[in-house]
Amino acid sequence: MENHHSRYYLTFLLPVLALVVVVLNVSNAQPLVPALFIFGDSVVDVGNNNQLHTIVKANFPPYGRDFKNHRSTGRFCNGKLASDFTAENLGFTSYPPPYLNLRVKGNNLLNGANFASAASGYYDFTAKLWDAIPLSQQLEHYKECQNILVEVAGQSNASSTISGAIHLVSAGNSDFIQNYYINPLLNKVYTADQFSEILMQHYANFIQNLYALGARRIGVTTLPPMGCVPAAITLFGSDSNVCVARLNTDALNFNTKLNSTSESLLRNLPGLKLVILDIYQPLYELVTKPSENGFFEARKACCGTGLVETAILCNKDSIGTCANASEYVFWDGFHPSESANKVLADDLIAAGISLIS
């Protein structure tokens, strides 16, 4: 009984404490951590793909129509990403800039940078399929960034910025949806479980390399319920309008492996804070109970028909784009709306509190 009450109070108190810390921090105009560095795919890309010869871009209308100045920055959303809200929650007054888009690199990197590239994944070949930036190359950009920080702030300040910074990683989704499920060279050779094991090896290597570069606070997002994404239902749902169970099972299986692999990394890397940030459950809640969470539509996305459009297929000429994206869980065929991203980011506050304590 006592354990039950303890667990209840802990469950209740953690989000409250997290919010109190964030509110106090924001009111003092002092970020909770010195910097935020972001790696991954389209869920967190803020414009690095703009400069690449790839079809996986979002630097044109209607993307960004609800963002500051109604600007299409390269974010795969009508407005802010979950990582933008996270930056705000940490007390930053600006977002980590897209590293490849900076003409001049210097003081503008002191509060962090974003290296993410849409269609990237733990598996390097996923990014190569789509002419995106693999995670291994994102790490090279981070090394370059670190050298610039040393020049700007000195070795000691740069080292403390890096060790105190939060490093956010969001990947794996593209490895499945934009590679494994559509690539017979993979899905005819490996089961989804075997492919997850391969991804885990790449994940572990990435975290170890990040650690070797001085990162000590790392937050990693789980896979979302891949089978509930509008385009996945359209492409893999056999004409049904419900979440594709097989894809969700693969996501849950991957997430289980992600947790166990992370526990192993924690045992072997002294001083590391590595937190798995669950986005599966909160997004699944929004998709399966939209009206209870203030949304009108969860099967279709806002852009175009809402069934499949993303990147260049979601454009100003797309017929049927909704007037009010805040009523939709998804903005395009693969990515949540700003309103959904806000819910996801707020959900991550409690989970990520150990990264800033």
PDB file of C-alpha atoms in Angstrom, residues 4 44 51 63 70 78 99 169 205 225 227 289 325 349 357:
ATOM      1  CA  HIS A   4       1.321   2.364  -4.231  1.00  0.00           C
ATOM      2  CA  VAL A  44      13.672  17.777 -35.765  1.00  0.00           C
ATOM      3  CA  GLN A  51      20.756  23.358 -49.147  1.00  0.00           C
ATOM      4  CA  TYR A  63       4.932  24.642 -44.560  1.00  0.00           C
ATOM      5  CA  HIS A  70       4.559  32.786 -41.658  1.00  0.00           C
ATOM      6  CA  ASN A  78       2.750  24.271 -40.091  1.00  0.00           C
ATOM      7  CA  TYR A  99      24.123  24.287 -38.887  1.00  0.00           C
ATOM      8  CA  VAL A 169      18.456  12.607 -30.809  1.00  0.00           C
ATOM      9  CA  ASN A 205      27.885   3.390 -31.859  1.00  0.00           C
ATOM     10  CA  PRO A 225       3.216   4.645 -33.406  1.00  0.00           C
ATOM     11  CA  GLY A 227       1.205   2.485 -38.039  1.00  0.00           C
ATOM     12  CA  LYS A 289      -8.731   9.739 -28.668  1.00  0.00           C
ATOM     13  CA  ALA A 325      -4.308  23.039 -38.611  1.00  0.00           C
ATOM     14  CA  ILE A 349       9.138  17.731 -19.610  1.00  0.00           C
ATOM     15  CA  SER A 357      18.934  18.036 -12.497  1.00  0.00           C
TER      16      SER A 357
END
